[in-house]
Coordinates of C-alpha atoms in Angstrom, one line a residue:
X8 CA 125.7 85.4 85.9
X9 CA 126.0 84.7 89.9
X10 CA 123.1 86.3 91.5
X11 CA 123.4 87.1 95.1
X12 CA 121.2 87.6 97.8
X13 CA 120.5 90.3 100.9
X14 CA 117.9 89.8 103.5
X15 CA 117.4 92.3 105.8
X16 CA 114.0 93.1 108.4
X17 CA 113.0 95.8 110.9
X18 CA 110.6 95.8 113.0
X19 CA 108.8 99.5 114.3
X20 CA 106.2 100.5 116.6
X21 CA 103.9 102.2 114.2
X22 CA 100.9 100.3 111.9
X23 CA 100.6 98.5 108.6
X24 CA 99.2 101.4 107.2
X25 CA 101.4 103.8 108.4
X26 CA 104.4 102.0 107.0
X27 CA 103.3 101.5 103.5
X28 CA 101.9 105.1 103.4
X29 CA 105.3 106.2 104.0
X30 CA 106.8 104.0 101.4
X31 CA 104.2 104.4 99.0
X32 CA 105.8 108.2 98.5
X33 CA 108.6 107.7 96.6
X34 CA 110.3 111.1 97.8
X35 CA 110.8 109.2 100.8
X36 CA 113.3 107.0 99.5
X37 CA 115.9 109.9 99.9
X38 CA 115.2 109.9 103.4
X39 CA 116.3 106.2 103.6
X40 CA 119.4 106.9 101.1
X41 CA 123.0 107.7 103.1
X42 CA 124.1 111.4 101.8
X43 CA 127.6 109.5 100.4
X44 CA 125.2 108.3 97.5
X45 CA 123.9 111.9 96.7
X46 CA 121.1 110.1 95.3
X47 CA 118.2 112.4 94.2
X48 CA 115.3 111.2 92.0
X49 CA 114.7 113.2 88.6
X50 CA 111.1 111.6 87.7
X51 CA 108.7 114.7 88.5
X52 CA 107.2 114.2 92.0
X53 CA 104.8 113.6 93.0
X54 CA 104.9 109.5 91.2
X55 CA 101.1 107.4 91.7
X56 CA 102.9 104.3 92.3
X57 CA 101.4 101.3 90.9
X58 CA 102.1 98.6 88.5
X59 CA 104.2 100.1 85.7
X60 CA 105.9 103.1 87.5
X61 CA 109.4 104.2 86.3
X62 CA 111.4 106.1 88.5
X63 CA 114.4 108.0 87.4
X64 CA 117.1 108.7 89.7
X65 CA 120.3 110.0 89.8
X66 CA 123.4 109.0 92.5
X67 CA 126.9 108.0 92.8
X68 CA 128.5 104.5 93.5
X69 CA 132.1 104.6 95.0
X70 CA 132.4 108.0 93.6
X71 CA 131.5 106.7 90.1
X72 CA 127.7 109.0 89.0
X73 CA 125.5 107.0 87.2
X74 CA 121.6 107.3 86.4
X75 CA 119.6 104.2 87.5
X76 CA 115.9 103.5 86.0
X77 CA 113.3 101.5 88.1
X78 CA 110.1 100.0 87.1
X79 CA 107.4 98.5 90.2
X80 CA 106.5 95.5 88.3
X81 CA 104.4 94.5 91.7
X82 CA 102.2 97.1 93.8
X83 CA 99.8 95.2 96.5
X84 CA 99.4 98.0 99.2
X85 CA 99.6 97.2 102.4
X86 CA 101.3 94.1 101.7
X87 CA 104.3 93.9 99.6
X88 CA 105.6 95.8 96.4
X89 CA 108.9 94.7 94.0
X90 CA 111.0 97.2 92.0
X91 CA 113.4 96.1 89.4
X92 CA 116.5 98.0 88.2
X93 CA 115.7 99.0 84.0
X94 CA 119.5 101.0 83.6
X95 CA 121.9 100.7 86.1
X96 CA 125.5 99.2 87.2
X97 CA 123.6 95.9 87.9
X98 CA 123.0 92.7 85.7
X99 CA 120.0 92.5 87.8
X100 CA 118.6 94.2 91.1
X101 CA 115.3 92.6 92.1
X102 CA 113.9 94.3 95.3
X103 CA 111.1 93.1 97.1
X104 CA 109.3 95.1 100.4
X105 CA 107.4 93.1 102.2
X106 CA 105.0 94.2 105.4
X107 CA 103.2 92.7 108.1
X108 CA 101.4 93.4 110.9
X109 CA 102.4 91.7 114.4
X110 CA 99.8 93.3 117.1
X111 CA 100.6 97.2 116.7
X112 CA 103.8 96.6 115.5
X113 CA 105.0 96.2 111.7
X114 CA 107.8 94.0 110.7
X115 CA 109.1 95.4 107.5
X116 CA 111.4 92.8 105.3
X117 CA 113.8 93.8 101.8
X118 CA 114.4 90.7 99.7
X119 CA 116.8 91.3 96.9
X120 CA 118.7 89.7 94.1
X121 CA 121.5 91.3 92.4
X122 CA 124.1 90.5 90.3
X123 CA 127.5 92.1 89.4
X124 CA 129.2 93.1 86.4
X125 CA 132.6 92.3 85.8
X126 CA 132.9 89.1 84.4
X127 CA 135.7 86.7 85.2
X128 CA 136.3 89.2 87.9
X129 CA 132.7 89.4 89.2
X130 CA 133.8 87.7 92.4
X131 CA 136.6 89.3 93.0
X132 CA 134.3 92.8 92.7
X133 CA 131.9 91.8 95.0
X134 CA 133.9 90.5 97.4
X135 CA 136.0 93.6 97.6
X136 CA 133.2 96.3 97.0
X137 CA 129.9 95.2 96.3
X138 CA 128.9 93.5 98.9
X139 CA 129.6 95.4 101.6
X140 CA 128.5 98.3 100.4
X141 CA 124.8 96.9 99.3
X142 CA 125.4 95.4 103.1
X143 CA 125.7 99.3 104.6
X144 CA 123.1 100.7 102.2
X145 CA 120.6 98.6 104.0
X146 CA 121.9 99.1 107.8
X147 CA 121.6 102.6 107.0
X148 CA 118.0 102.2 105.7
X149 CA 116.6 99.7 108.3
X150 CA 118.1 102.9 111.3
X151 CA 116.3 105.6 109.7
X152 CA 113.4 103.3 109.3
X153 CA 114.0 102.6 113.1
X154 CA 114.4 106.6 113.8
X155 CA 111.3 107.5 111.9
X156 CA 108.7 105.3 113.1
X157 CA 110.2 103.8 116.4
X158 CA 112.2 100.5 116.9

C-alpha cells in the first residue's frame, strides 16, 4: 500500500479559540466542503466531539455516491485533533488539524495520509484522479477558511 501525503496551512486573522470553536462543530465541515461533493453528514447534529466520535456522512467522488465513516481518535482543543476514515474509498485517510497561535493571528495546518485503492493500477489512479482532486478539496477549504475568518 503506497501512502501519500498532502500538506496544506492557512493562516487567518481571528484567535486560537475562535478557530477551533469553529472546527469543533462538525456542521461546519459542509461549509468547508465544495458543493460538487454534495457532501452532507447523516450523524444527528449536534456531535460532542471528543475522543471516540463517529461521524457519518454521505457525498459523491467523481460522480461515484458513497457513504464515508469517521472516527476522532485524537481531540486536544485548542491544539490539534486527528480523524481517521472507518468506511470509505480509501485504504487509509489519516487527517490531522493542527492550530497555533502567532500574535492575534492563527496558523491552521492539515496533515494527511491516504492511500488509494486500485492495486497494480494504484499509481496510475492517483496520478490521473486522486491526487488532484484531494489537491482542490483542500484549496477549496483553506479559501473559505480564508473568507470566514480573514486571511
Amino acid at each position: 500500500m503506497k501512502i501519500h501525503e498532502l500538506k496544506s496551512s492557512v493562516r487567518v486573522a481571528a484567535p486560537i479559540e475562535r478557530v477551533f470553536d469553529f472546527f469543533s462543530r462538525a456542521e461546519n465541515l459542509e461549509r468547508l466542503t465544495p458543493a460538487s461533493l454534495k457532501f452532507k453528514i447523516l450523524t444527528p447534529l449536534p456531535i460532542e466531539m471528543k475522543v471516540g466520535s463517529i461521524i457519518d456522512y454521505r457525498l459523491q467522488l467523481l460522480g461515484i455516491p458513497f457513504g464515508w465513516r469517521t472516527e476522532i481518535t485524537v481531540w486536544e482543543p485548542g491544539v490539534r485533533f486527528v480523524d481517521v476514515q472507518r468506511k470509505g474509498p480509501y485504504l487509509l485517510w489519516e487527517h490531522e488539524h493542527l492550530f497555533s497561535a502567532e500574535g492575534s493571528v492563527t496558523r491552521m495546518e492539515d496533515h494527511l495520509r491516504y492511500a488509494v485503492p486500485g492495486g497494480i493500477l494504484e499509481p496510475v489512479i492517483h496520478a490521473l484522479f486522486v491526487r488532484r482532486q484531494v489537491e482542490k478539496i483542500f484549496e477549496y477549504r483553506n479559501g473559505e477558511i480564508a473568507r470566514i475568518f480573514g486571511a
